[in-house]
Amino acid sequence: MARTKIPAAEAFELPELNGEMLTANQNVMATIQSSHSEERDLVNQMLGQIQMSRAISKFTDVVSLQKLKNIKETKMYRALSGQKGFDREGNEIADVGTFDGFCRALGTSASKVDEDLKNLDVFGEEALQQLAQIGAGYRDLRKYRRLPEGEQAALIEVAKAGDKDAFLDLAEEIISRHAKEKTELTQRLDEVNADYEAQGEVMAKRSGELDQTKMELEKARKRIQSATPDDVIKDLRSEVVALSFEIESKVMGALREGFTQMAEHASETGQDHREFQADLIRQLETTLATVRSEFHLPASLVNSAPVWMKTEEA
């Protein structure tokens, strides 16, 4: 059986390469690799310098802190991404290219470095060195950071003199005063909050009473709307009678008791208070006469018993 003849594939042209562009891309990649390598070498170099500095000095080394601050802000530690390392105890660090891993490679921790950088930001290089020389520890520096700037400056001035005892005395005095002021402010704040709570309770009570009054008024309004004229006037008369009884009880009770005490005082001292008392009675009579005149009420009743005391009006 004869083989089938396979047709030859058509020839196609390869795209022409741009030599200049290819060369430029190769140069860029070489530059990036070189830059990355240089940055990584720089971080490694700084890592070694910081490790050496911290091995020599047990306390904060400001030069090292400045380098650490720059590394953290620029994130240069990422140039070591993917590299493993070991901490001072020989424990493996999975990635030195993180800030935590970088700090562990230095023999410290990220939280410790952050604490150092806070002190550097608050006190500055010179002051931090002076405080370190005077023997101020981390706990002390944390307390000093909370002080106002003026009191911080006073401590630094004493630290410059190098007198540790004078520095400690001043620090204790300032911190004690600051704590006392803080306690007083807290107490005042508690008192203000207590006042607000009391006012809130009063307002809540008043609001409740107001709501209750509104509800009662609404009930009364609906009752009046649905009531007959006889029911309405009966309710109104009951309310007016209650007010009349209240006024009469005030006159015959509290007012009369006051007049009695004034009479006793007049008897003991010989002073005459009757004119003053008469003026009060006259004022009450004038007030009642005004109401009588306004509503054109008769001056006297024909019947002996008041209308509101009759059985049919009850």
PDB file of C-alpha atoms in Angstrom:
ATOM      1  CA  MET A   1       0.000   0.000   0.000  1.00  0.00           C
ATOM      2  CA  ALA A   2       1.460   3.335  -1.019  1.00  0.00           C
ATOM      3  CA  ARG A   3       2.011   5.927   1.655  1.00  0.00           C
ATOM      4  CA  THR A   4       0.039   9.113   1.509  1.00  0.00           C
ATOM      5  CA  LYS A   5       2.210  12.017   0.652  1.00  0.00           C
ATOM      6  CA  ILE A   6       2.267  14.601   3.428  1.00  0.00           C
ATOM      7  CA  PRO A   7       2.321  18.121   2.105  1.00  0.00           C
ATOM      8  CA  ALA A   8       5.259  20.222   3.217  1.00  0.00           C
ATOM      9  CA  ALA A   9       4.492  22.803   5.891  1.00  0.00           C
ATOM     10  CA  GLU A  10       4.403  26.347   4.744  1.00  0.00           C
ATOM     11  CA  ALA A  11       7.361  28.399   5.821  1.00  0.00           C
ATOM     12  CA  PHE A  12       6.662  31.368   8.181  1.00  0.00           C
ATOM     13  CA  GLU A  13       8.819  34.275   9.054  1.00  0.00           C
ATOM     14  CA  LEU A  14      10.031  34.917  12.619  1.00  0.00           C
ATOM     15  CA  PRO A  15       9.422  38.425  13.946  1.00  0.00           C
ATOM     16  CA  GLU A  16      12.413  40.622  13.738  1.00  0.00           C
ATOM     17  CA  LEU A  17      13.988  41.197  17.168  1.00  0.00           C
ATOM     18  CA  ASN A  18      14.594  44.745  18.332  1.00  0.00           C
ATOM     19  CA  GLY A  19      18.195  44.554  19.394  1.00  0.00           C
ATOM     20  CA  GLU A  20      18.240  47.912  21.114  1.00  0.00           C
ATOM     21  CA  MET A  21      15.128  47.128  23.224  1.00  0.00           C
ATOM     22  CA  LEU A  22      16.470  43.705  24.174  1.00  0.00           C
ATOM     23  CA  THR A  23      19.759  45.227  25.264  1.00  0.00           C
ATOM     24  CA  ALA A  24      17.961  47.908  27.266  1.00  0.00           C
ATOM     25  CA  ASN A  25      15.809  45.310  29.066  1.00  0.00           C
ATOM     26  CA  GLN A  26      18.859  43.250  29.902  1.00  0.00           C
ATOM     27  CA  ASN A  27      20.576  46.345  31.300  1.00  0.00           C
ATOM     28  CA  VAL A  28      17.524  47.178  33.459  1.00  0.00           C
ATOM     29  CA  MET A  29      17.390  43.650  34.885  1.00  0.00           C
ATOM     30  CA  ALA A  30      21.096  43.781  35.625  1.00  0.00           C
ATOM     31  CA  THR A  31      20.680  47.142  37.352  1.00  0.00           C
ATOM     32  CA  ILE A  32      17.761  45.846  39.460  1.00  0.00           C
ATOM     33  CA  GLN A  33      19.703  42.761  40.504  1.00  0.00           C
ATOM     34  CA  SER A  34      22.746  44.896  41.287  1.00  0.00           C
ATOM     35  CA  SER A  35      20.646  47.402  43.255  1.00  0.00           C
ATOM     36  CA  HIS A  36      18.922  44.642  45.208  1.00  0.00           C
ATOM     37  CA  SER A  37      22.272  43.023  45.920  1.00  0.00           C
ATOM     38  CA  GLU A  38      23.764  46.334  47.057  1.00  0.00           C
ATOM     39  CA  GLU A  39      20.775  47.035  49.300  1.00  0.00           C
ATOM     40  CA  ARG A  40      20.981  43.557  50.796  1.00  0.00           C
ATOM     41  CA  ASP A  41      24.720  43.957  51.336  1.00  0.00           C
ATOM     42  CA  LEU A  42      24.093  47.317  53.022  1.00  0.00           C
ATOM     43  CA  VAL A  43      21.503  45.827  55.367  1.00  0.00           C
ATOM     44  CA  ASN A  44      23.818  42.937  56.170  1.00  0.00           C
ATOM     45  CA  GLN A  45      26.594  45.413  56.904  1.00  0.00           C
ATOM     46  CA  MET A  46      24.340  47.510  59.148  1.00  0.00           C
ATOM     47  CA  LEU A  47      23.103  44.351  60.842  1.00  0.00           C
ATOM     48  CA  GLY A  48      26.661  43.436  61.703  1.00  0.00           C
ATOM     49  CA  GLN A  49      27.450  46.937  62.973  1.00  0.00           C
ATOM     50  CA  ILE A  50      24.376  47.008  65.186  1.00  0.00           C
ATOM     51  CA  GLN A  51      25.080  43.540  66.555  1.00  0.00           C
ATOM     52  CA  MET A  52      28.623  44.564  67.422  1.00  0.00           C
ATOM     53  CA  SER A  53      27.459  47.802  69.019  1.00  0.00           C
ATOM     54  CA  ARG A  54      24.903  46.003  71.162  1.00  0.00           C
ATOM     55  CA  ALA A  55      27.423  43.399  72.172  1.00  0.00           C
ATOM     56  CA  ILE A  56      29.737  46.145  73.469  1.00  0.00           C
ATOM     57  CA  SER A  57      27.080  48.245  75.229  1.00  0.00           C
ATOM     58  CA  LYS A  58      24.460  46.770  77.535  1.00  0.00           C
ATOM     59  CA  PHE A  59      22.309  49.900  77.264  1.00  0.00           C
ATOM     60  CA  THR A  60      20.871  51.922  74.425  1.00  0.00           C
ATOM     61  CA  ASP A  61      23.346  52.923  71.750  1.00  0.00           C
ATOM     62  CA  VAL A  62      21.954  55.983  69.993  1.00  0.00           C
ATOM     63  CA  VAL A  63      23.926  55.425  66.798  1.00  0.00           C
ATOM     64  CA  SER A  64      22.465  51.929  66.546  1.00  0.00           C
ATOM     65  CA  LEU A  65      18.993  53.280  67.237  1.00  0.00           C
ATOM     66  CA  GLN A  66      19.339  55.843  64.465  1.00  0.00           C
ATOM     67  CA  LYS A  67      20.257  53.069  62.057  1.00  0.00           C
ATOM     68  CA  LEU A  68      17.402  50.895  63.293  1.00  0.00           C
ATOM     69  CA  LYS A  69      14.998  53.799  62.917  1.00  0.00           C
ATOM     70  CA  ASN A  70      16.125  54.319  59.314  1.00  0.00           C
ATOM     71  CA  ILE A  71      15.871  50.603  58.548  1.00  0.00           C
ATOM     72  CA  LYS A  72      12.354  50.399  59.989  1.00  0.00           C
ATOM     73  CA  GLU A  73      11.088  53.549  58.259  1.00  0.00           C
ATOM     74  CA  THR A  74      12.515  52.585  54.860  1.00  0.00           C
ATOM     75  CA  LYS A  75      11.753  48.854  55.360  1.00  0.00           C
ATOM     76  CA  MET A  76      15.294  48.018  54.247  1.00  0.00           C
ATOM     77  CA  TYR A  77      15.102  44.771  56.241  1.00  0.00           C
ATOM     78  CA  ARG A  78      12.952  43.387  53.421  1.00  0.00           C
ATOM     79  CA  ALA A  79      16.140  43.086  51.353  1.00  0.00           C
ATOM     80  CA  LEU A  80      16.889  40.018  53.507  1.00  0.00           C
ATOM     81  CA  SER A  81      13.515  38.453  52.709  1.00  0.00           C
ATOM     82  CA  GLY A  82      13.648  34.667  52.604  1.00  0.00           C
ATOM     83  CA  GLN A  83      16.952  34.392  54.467  1.00  0.00           C
ATOM     84  CA  LYS A  84      17.074  32.277  57.595  1.00  0.00           C
ATOM     85  CA  GLY A  85      19.043  33.105  60.695  1.00  0.00           C
ATOM     86  CA  PHE A  86      19.498  32.313  64.373  1.00  0.00           C
ATOM     87  CA  ASP A  87      18.855  34.316  67.521  1.00  0.00           C
ATOM     88  CA  ARG A  88      21.216  34.521  70.506  1.00  0.00           C
ATOM     89  CA  GLU A  89      19.805  31.311  71.989  1.00  0.00           C
ATOM     90  CA  GLY A  90      20.435  29.450  68.748  1.00  0.00           C
ATOM     91  CA  ASN A  91      16.789  29.276  67.746  1.00  0.00           C
ATOM     92  CA  GLU A  92      16.173  29.380  64.018  1.00  0.00           C
ATOM     93  CA  ILE A  93      14.624  32.514  62.529  1.00  0.00           C
ATOM     94  CA  ALA A  94      12.433  31.532  59.592  1.00  0.00           C
ATOM     95  CA  ASP A  95      12.720  34.881  57.803  1.00  0.00           C
ATOM     96  CA  VAL A  96      15.155  37.648  58.705  1.00  0.00           C
ATOM     97  CA  GLY A  97      13.425  39.819  56.094  1.00  0.00           C
ATOM     98  CA  THR A  98      10.624  40.740  58.498  1.00  0.00           C
ATOM     99  CA  PHE A  99      11.064  43.423  61.151  1.00  0.00           C
ATOM    100  CA  ASP A 100      10.441  40.896  63.900  1.00  0.00           C
ATOM    101  CA  GLY A 101      12.934  38.453  62.405  1.00  0.00           C
ATOM    102  CA  PHE A 102      15.459  41.247  61.830  1.00  0.00           C
ATOM    103  CA  CYS A 103      15.202  42.328  65.474  1.00  0.00           C
ATOM    104  CA  ARG A 104      15.591  38.746  66.674  1.00  0.00           C
ATOM    105  CA  ALA A 105      18.728  38.460  64.555  1.00  0.00           C
ATOM    106  CA  LEU A 106      20.036  41.481  66.474  1.00  0.00           C
ATOM    107  CA  GLY A 107      19.469  39.618  69.719  1.00  0.00           C
ATOM    108  CA  THR A 108      16.485  41.734  70.735  1.00  0.00           C
ATOM    109  CA  SER A 109      12.763  41.946  69.930  1.00  0.00           C
ATOM    110  CA  ALA A 110      10.551  44.216  67.857  1.00  0.00           C
ATOM    111  CA  SER A 111       8.739  45.458  70.980  1.00  0.00           C
ATOM    112  CA  LYS A 112      12.060  46.275  72.657  1.00  0.00           C
ATOM    113  CA  VAL A 113      13.263  48.188  69.598  1.00  0.00           C
ATOM    114  CA  ASP A 114       9.954  50.062  69.386  1.00  0.00           C
ATOM    115  CA  GLU A 115      10.386  51.058  73.045  1.00  0.00           C
ATOM    116  CA  ASP A 116      13.898  52.320  72.297  1.00  0.00           C
ATOM    117  CA  LEU A 117      12.685  54.285  69.284  1.00  0.00           C
ATOM    118  CA  LYS A 118       9.916  55.899  71.348  1.00  0.00           C
ATOM    119  CA  ASN A 119      12.539  57.087  73.823  1.00  0.00           C
ATOM    120  CA  LEU A 120      14.653  58.412  70.968  1.00  0.00           C
ATOM    121  CA  ASP A 121      11.704  60.312  69.467  1.00  0.00           C
ATOM    122  CA  VAL A 122      10.672  61.836  72.816  1.00  0.00           C
ATOM    123  CA  PHE A 123      14.047  62.728  74.323  1.00  0.00           C
ATOM    124  CA  GLY A 124      16.349  63.058  71.303  1.00  0.00           C
ATOM    125  CA  GLU A 125      19.892  61.748  70.914  1.00  0.00           C
ATOM    126  CA  GLU A 126      21.741  63.978  73.359  1.00  0.00           C
ATOM    127  CA  ALA A 127      19.169  63.785  76.151  1.00  0.00           C
ATOM    128  CA  LEU A 128      18.811  60.026  75.774  1.00  0.00           C
ATOM    129  CA  GLN A 129      22.574  59.597  76.133  1.00  0.00           C
ATOM    130  CA  GLN A 130      22.582  61.768  79.261  1.00  0.00           C
ATOM    131  CA  LEU A 131      19.699  59.826  80.780  1.00  0.00           C
ATOM    132  CA  ALA A 132      21.488  56.574  79.979  1.00  0.00           C
ATOM    133  CA  GLN A 133      24.670  57.817  81.670  1.00  0.00           C
ATOM    134  CA  ILE A 134      22.746  58.792  84.805  1.00  0.00           C
ATOM    135  CA  GLY A 135      21.371  55.252  85.033  1.00  0.00           C
ATOM    136  CA  ALA A 136      17.757  55.695  83.909  1.00  0.00           C
ATOM    137  CA  GLY A 137      16.250  52.337  82.990  1.00  0.00           C
ATOM    138  CA  TYR A 138      13.396  51.396  80.687  1.00  0.00           C
ATOM    139  CA  ARG A 139      10.781  51.610  83.409  1.00  0.00           C
ATOM    140  CA  ASP A 140      12.076  55.048  84.403  1.00  0.00           C
ATOM    141  CA  LEU A 141      12.088  56.311  80.824  1.00  0.00           C
ATOM    142  CA  ARG A 142       8.538  55.075  80.355  1.00  0.00           C
ATOM    143  CA  LYS A 143       7.476  57.201  83.357  1.00  0.00           C
ATOM    144  CA  TYR A 144       9.438  60.224  82.119  1.00  0.00           C
ATOM    145  CA  ARG A 145       7.740  60.020  78.717  1.00  0.00           C
ATOM    146  CA  ARG A 146       4.368  60.621  80.367  1.00  0.00           C
ATOM    147  CA  LEU A 147       5.545  63.876  81.973  1.00  0.00           C
ATOM    148  CA  PRO A 148       4.923  67.306  80.413  1.00  0.00           C
ATOM    149  CA  GLU A 149       7.748  68.682  78.253  1.00  0.00           C
ATOM    150  CA  GLY A 150       8.731  71.276  80.862  1.00  0.00           C
ATOM    151  CA  GLU A 151       9.284  68.641  83.533  1.00  0.00           C
ATOM    152  CA  GLN A 152      11.142  66.419  81.062  1.00  0.00           C
ATOM    153  CA  ALA A 153      13.476  69.342  80.307  1.00  0.00           C
ATOM    154  CA  ALA A 154      14.097  69.880  84.038  1.00  0.00           C
ATOM    155  CA  LEU A 155      15.113  66.244  84.469  1.00  0.00           C
ATOM    156  CA  ILE A 156      17.442  66.405  81.473  1.00  0.00           C
ATOM    157  CA  GLU A 157      19.150  69.526  82.845  1.00  0.00           C
ATOM    158  CA  VAL A 158      19.865  67.734  86.126  1.00  0.00           C
ATOM    159  CA  ALA A 159      21.058  64.671  84.205  1.00  0.00           C
ATOM    160  CA  LYS A 160      23.624  66.849  82.379  1.00  0.00           C
ATOM    161  CA  ALA A 161      25.251  67.675  85.712  1.00  0.00           C
ATOM    162  CA  GLY A 162      25.815  63.975  86.332  1.00  0.00           C
ATOM    163  CA  ASP A 163      24.489  64.085  89.913  1.00  0.00           C
ATOM    164  CA  LYS A 164      22.542  60.839  90.146  1.00  0.00           C
ATOM    165  CA  ASP A 165      21.145  61.490  93.650  1.00  0.00           C
ATOM    166  CA  ALA A 166      19.869  64.947  92.700  1.00  0.00           C
ATOM    167  CA  PHE A 167      18.377  63.491  89.537  1.00  0.00           C
ATOM    168  CA  LEU A 168      16.571  60.709  91.406  1.00  0.00           C
ATOM    169  CA  ASP A 169      15.247  63.143  94.039  1.00  0.00           C
ATOM    170  CA  LEU A 170      13.885  65.485  91.380  1.00  0.00           C
ATOM    171  CA  ALA A 171      12.423  62.613  89.372  1.00  0.00           C
ATOM    172  CA  GLU A 172      10.670  61.228  92.459  1.00  0.00           C
ATOM    173  CA  GLU A 173       9.294  64.666  93.342  1.00  0.00           C
ATOM    174  CA  ILE A 174       8.015  65.342  89.820  1.00  0.00           C
ATOM    175  CA  ILE A 175       6.462  61.902  89.390  1.00  0.00           C
ATOM    176  CA  SER A 176       4.819  62.101  92.829  1.00  0.00           C
ATOM    177  CA  ARG A 177       3.359  65.522  92.045  1.00  0.00           C
ATOM    178  CA  HIS A 178       2.230  64.353  88.631  1.00  0.00           C
ATOM    179  CA  ALA A 179       0.531  61.292  90.166  1.00  0.00           C
ATOM    180  CA  LYS A 180      -1.203  63.484  92.758  1.00  0.00           C
ATOM    181  CA  GLU A 181      -2.474  65.859  90.074  1.00  0.00           C
ATOM    182  CA  LYS A 182      -3.672  62.902  88.035  1.00  0.00           C
ATOM    183  CA  THR A 183      -5.520  61.522  91.064  1.00  0.00           C
ATOM    184  CA  GLU A 184      -7.174  64.892  91.699  1.00  0.00           C
ATOM    185  CA  LEU A 185      -8.207  65.201  88.061  1.00  0.00           C
ATOM    186  CA  THR A 186      -9.595  61.669  88.120  1.00  0.00           C
ATOM    187  CA  GLN A 187     -11.550  62.477  91.271  1.00  0.00           C
ATOM    188  CA  ARG A 188     -12.943  65.656  89.716  1.00  0.00           C
ATOM    189  CA  LEU A 189     -13.863  63.716  86.602  1.00  0.00           C
ATOM    190  CA  ASP A 190     -15.669  61.130  88.737  1.00  0.00           C
ATOM    191  CA  GLU A 191     -17.569  63.912  90.499  1.00  0.00           C
ATOM    192  CA  VAL A 192     -18.567  65.467  87.179  1.00  0.00           C
ATOM    193  CA  ASN A 193     -19.700  62.075  85.906  1.00  0.00           C
ATOM    194  CA  ALA A 194     -21.693  61.570  89.115  1.00  0.00           C
ATOM    195  CA  ASP A 195     -23.352  64.955  88.602  1.00  0.00           C
ATOM    196  CA  TYR A 196     -24.202  64.020  85.029  1.00  0.00           C
ATOM    197  CA  GLU A 197     -25.665  60.724  86.198  1.00  0.00           C
ATOM    198  CA  ALA A 198     -27.746  62.496  88.854  1.00  0.00           C
ATOM    199  CA  GLN A 199     -28.949  65.024  86.305  1.00  0.00           C
ATOM    200  CA  GLY A 200     -29.757  62.194  83.948  1.00  0.00           C
ATOM    201  CA  GLU A 201     -31.846  60.490  86.631  1.00  0.00           C
ATOM    202  CA  VAL A 202     -33.692  63.740  87.384  1.00  0.00           C
ATOM    203  CA  MET A 203     -34.336  64.345  83.689  1.00  0.00           C
ATOM    204  CA  ALA A 204     -35.517  60.770  83.247  1.00  0.00           C
ATOM    205  CA  LYS A 205     -37.886  61.176  86.205  1.00  0.00           C
ATOM    206  CA  ARG A 206     -39.212  64.468  84.860  1.00  0.00           C
ATOM    207  CA  SER A 207     -39.583  62.964  81.428  1.00  0.00           C
ATOM    208  CA  GLY A 208     -41.553  60.086  82.925  1.00  0.00           C
ATOM    209  CA  GLU A 209     -43.773  62.462  84.874  1.00  0.00           C
ATOM    210  CA  LEU A 210     -44.323  64.557  81.752  1.00  0.00           C
ATOM    211  CA  ASP A 211     -45.254  61.485  79.743  1.00  0.00           C
ATOM    212  CA  GLN A 212     -47.673  60.446  82.487  1.00  0.00           C
ATOM    213  CA  THR A 213     -49.240  63.918  82.519  1.00  0.00           C
ATOM    214  CA  LYS A 214     -49.589  63.892  78.742  1.00  0.00           C
ATOM    215  CA  MET A 215     -51.253  60.500  78.945  1.00  0.00           C
ATOM    216  CA  GLU A 216     -53.696  61.697  81.603  1.00  0.00           C
ATOM    217  CA  LEU A 217     -54.491  64.823  79.594  1.00  0.00           C
ATOM    218  CA  GLU A 218     -55.090  62.727  76.507  1.00  0.00           C
ATOM    219  CA  LYS A 219     -57.433  60.461  78.483  1.00  0.00           C
ATOM    220  CA  ALA A 220     -59.247  63.507  79.838  1.00  0.00           C
ATOM    221  CA  ARG A 221     -59.548  64.977  76.347  1.00  0.00           C
ATOM    222  CA  LYS A 222     -61.033  61.784  74.972  1.00  0.00           C
ATOM    223  CA  ARG A 223     -63.350  61.520  77.967  1.00  0.00           C
ATOM    224  CA  ILE A 224     -64.543  65.081  77.454  1.00  0.00           C
ATOM    225  CA  GLN A 225     -65.087  64.489  73.742  1.00  0.00           C
ATOM    226  CA  SER A 226     -67.270  61.465  74.409  1.00  0.00           C
ATOM    227  CA  ALA A 227     -69.003  62.813  77.544  1.00  0.00           C
ATOM    228  CA  THR A 228     -72.452  64.435  77.656  1.00  0.00           C
ATOM    229  CA  PRO A 229     -72.748  68.122  78.662  1.00  0.00           C
ATOM    230  CA  ASP A 230     -74.017  67.094  82.111  1.00  0.00           C
ATOM    231  CA  ASP A 231     -71.012  64.796  82.630  1.00  0.00           C
ATOM    232  CA  VAL A 232     -68.609  67.524  81.512  1.00  0.00           C
ATOM    233  CA  ILE A 233     -69.973  70.173  83.878  1.00  0.00           C
ATOM    234  CA  LYS A 234     -70.084  67.689  86.731  1.00  0.00           C
ATOM    235  CA  ASP A 235     -66.361  66.913  86.262  1.00  0.00           C
ATOM    236  CA  LEU A 236     -65.502  70.597  85.979  1.00  0.00           C
ATOM    237  CA  ARG A 237     -67.434  71.421  89.158  1.00  0.00           C
ATOM    238  CA  SER A 238     -65.619  68.639  90.999  1.00  0.00           C
ATOM    239  CA  GLU A 239     -62.246  70.049  89.934  1.00  0.00           C
ATOM    240  CA  VAL A 240     -63.225  73.606  90.950  1.00  0.00           C
ATOM    241  CA  VAL A 241     -64.526  72.419  94.324  1.00  0.00           C
ATOM    242  CA  ALA A 242     -61.240  70.569  94.926  1.00  0.00           C
ATOM    243  CA  LEU A 243     -59.307  73.764  94.205  1.00  0.00           C
ATOM    244  CA  SER A 244     -61.583  75.721  96.523  1.00  0.00           C
ATOM    245  CA  PHE A 245     -61.022  73.232  99.337  1.00  0.00           C
ATOM    246  CA  GLU A 246     -57.257  73.439  98.771  1.00  0.00           C
ATOM    247  CA  ILE A 247     -57.274  77.249  99.000  1.00  0.00           C
ATOM    248  CA  GLU A 248     -59.483  77.200 102.080  1.00  0.00           C
ATOM    249  CA  SER A 249     -57.215  74.660 103.786  1.00  0.00           C
ATOM    250  CA  LYS A 250     -54.204  76.880 103.104  1.00  0.00           C
ATOM    251  CA  VAL A 251     -55.964  79.878 104.637  1.00  0.00           C
ATOM    252  CA  MET A 252     -57.297  78.041 107.658  1.00  0.00           C
ATOM    253  CA  GLY A 253     -54.179  75.954 108.055  1.00  0.00           C
ATOM    254  CA  ALA A 254     -50.762  77.392 107.155  1.00  0.00           C
ATOM    255  CA  LEU A 255     -51.842  81.059 106.984  1.00  0.00           C
ATOM    256  CA  ARG A 256     -53.757  80.885 110.245  1.00  0.00           C
ATOM    257  CA  GLU A 257     -50.824  79.146 111.948  1.00  0.00           C
ATOM    258  CA  GLY A 258     -48.517  81.914 110.762  1.00  0.00           C
ATOM    259  CA  PHE A 259     -50.873  84.573 112.139  1.00  0.00           C
ATOM    260  CA  THR A 260     -50.981  82.707 115.462  1.00  0.00           C
ATOM    261  CA  GLN A 261     -47.176  82.728 115.756  1.00  0.00           C
ATOM    262  CA  MET A 262     -47.092  86.431 114.899  1.00  0.00           C
ATOM    263  CA  ALA A 263     -49.677  87.099 117.638  1.00  0.00           C
ATOM    264  CA  GLU A 264     -47.513  85.245 120.163  1.00  0.00           C
ATOM    265  CA  HIS A 265     -44.491  87.250 119.053  1.00  0.00           C
ATOM    266  CA  ALA A 266     -46.497  90.475 119.478  1.00  0.00           C
ATOM    267  CA  SER A 267     -47.508  89.401 122.967  1.00  0.00           C
ATOM    268  CA  GLU A 268     -43.894  88.697 123.956  1.00  0.00           C
ATOM    269  CA  THR A 269     -42.281  91.760 122.390  1.00  0.00           C
ATOM    270  CA  GLY A 270     -45.081  94.304 122.351  1.00  0.00           C
ATOM    271  CA  GLN A 271     -44.844  94.743 118.568  1.00  0.00           C
ATOM    272  CA  ASP A 272     -48.100  95.159 116.652  1.00  0.00           C
ATOM    273  CA  HIS A 273     -48.357  93.035 113.471  1.00  0.00           C
ATOM    274  CA  ARG A 274     -52.069  93.582 112.803  1.00  0.00           C
ATOM    275  CA  GLU A 275     -51.562  96.133 110.042  1.00  0.00           C
ATOM    276  CA  PHE A 276     -49.300  93.733 108.170  1.00  0.00           C
ATOM    277  CA  GLN A 277     -51.812  90.917 108.643  1.00  0.00           C
ATOM    278  CA  ALA A 278     -54.697  93.144 107.560  1.00  0.00           C
ATOM    279  CA  ASP A 279     -52.846  93.981 104.329  1.00  0.00           C
ATOM    280  CA  LEU A 280     -52.504  90.287 103.555  1.00  0.00           C
ATOM    281  CA  ILE A 281     -56.198  89.645 104.163  1.00  0.00           C
ATOM    282  CA  ARG A 282     -57.109  92.676 102.071  1.00  0.00           C
ATOM    283  CA  GLN A 283     -55.007  91.342  99.207  1.00  0.00           C
ATOM    284  CA  LEU A 284     -56.799  88.002  99.373  1.00  0.00           C
ATOM    285  CA  GLU A 285     -60.172  89.759  99.471  1.00  0.00           C
ATOM    286  CA  THR A 286     -59.168  91.893  96.488  1.00  0.00           C
ATOM    287  CA  THR A 287     -58.156  88.801  94.553  1.00  0.00           C
ATOM    288  CA  LEU A 288     -61.453  87.064  95.283  1.00  0.00           C
ATOM    289  CA  ALA A 289     -63.391  90.252  94.452  1.00  0.00           C
ATOM    290  CA  THR A 290     -61.599  90.420  91.104  1.00  0.00           C
ATOM    291  CA  VAL A 291     -62.687  86.886  90.266  1.00  0.00           C
ATOM    292  CA  ARG A 292     -66.268  87.664  91.428  1.00  0.00           C
ATOM    293  CA  SER A 293     -66.378  90.783  89.237  1.00  0.00           C
ATOM    294  CA  GLU A 294     -64.881  89.062  86.188  1.00  0.00           C
ATOM    295  CA  PHE A 295     -67.582  86.388  86.130  1.00  0.00           C
ATOM    296  CA  HIS A 296     -70.423  88.703  87.348  1.00  0.00           C
ATOM    297  CA  LEU A 297     -71.108  86.644  90.451  1.00  0.00           C
ATOM    298  CA  PRO A 298     -73.717  87.735  93.036  1.00  0.00           C
ATOM    299  CA  ALA A 299     -72.351  89.109  96.290  1.00  0.00           C
ATOM    300  CA  SER A 300     -74.536  86.879  98.464  1.00  0.00           C
ATOM    301  CA  LEU A 301     -76.556  83.679  98.183  1.00  0.00           C
ATOM    302  CA  VAL A 302     -80.311  83.617  98.706  1.00  0.00           C
ATOM    303  CA  ASN A 303     -80.187  80.130 100.192  1.00  0.00           C
ATOM    304  CA  SER A 304     -78.156  79.484 103.316  1.00  0.00           C
ATOM    305  CA  ALA A 305     -76.345  76.422 101.965  1.00  0.00           C
ATOM    306  CA  PRO A 306     -73.893  76.777  99.042  1.00  0.00           C
ATOM    307  CA  VAL A 307     -75.034  75.334  95.734  1.00  0.00           C
ATOM    308  CA  TRP A 308     -72.090  72.957  95.529  1.00  0.00           C
ATOM    309  CA  MET A 309     -73.123  71.338  98.844  1.00  0.00           C
ATOM    310  CA  LYS A 310     -76.573  70.332  97.591  1.00  0.00           C
ATOM    311  CA  THR A 311     -77.171  66.645  97.043  1.00  0.00           C
ATOM    312  CA  GLU A 312     -78.050  67.013  93.369  1.00  0.00           C
ATOM    313  CA  GLU A 313     -74.760  68.814  92.737  1.00  0.00           C
ATOM    314  CA  ALA A 314     -72.635  66.205  94.471  1.00  0.00           C
TER     315      ALA A 314
END
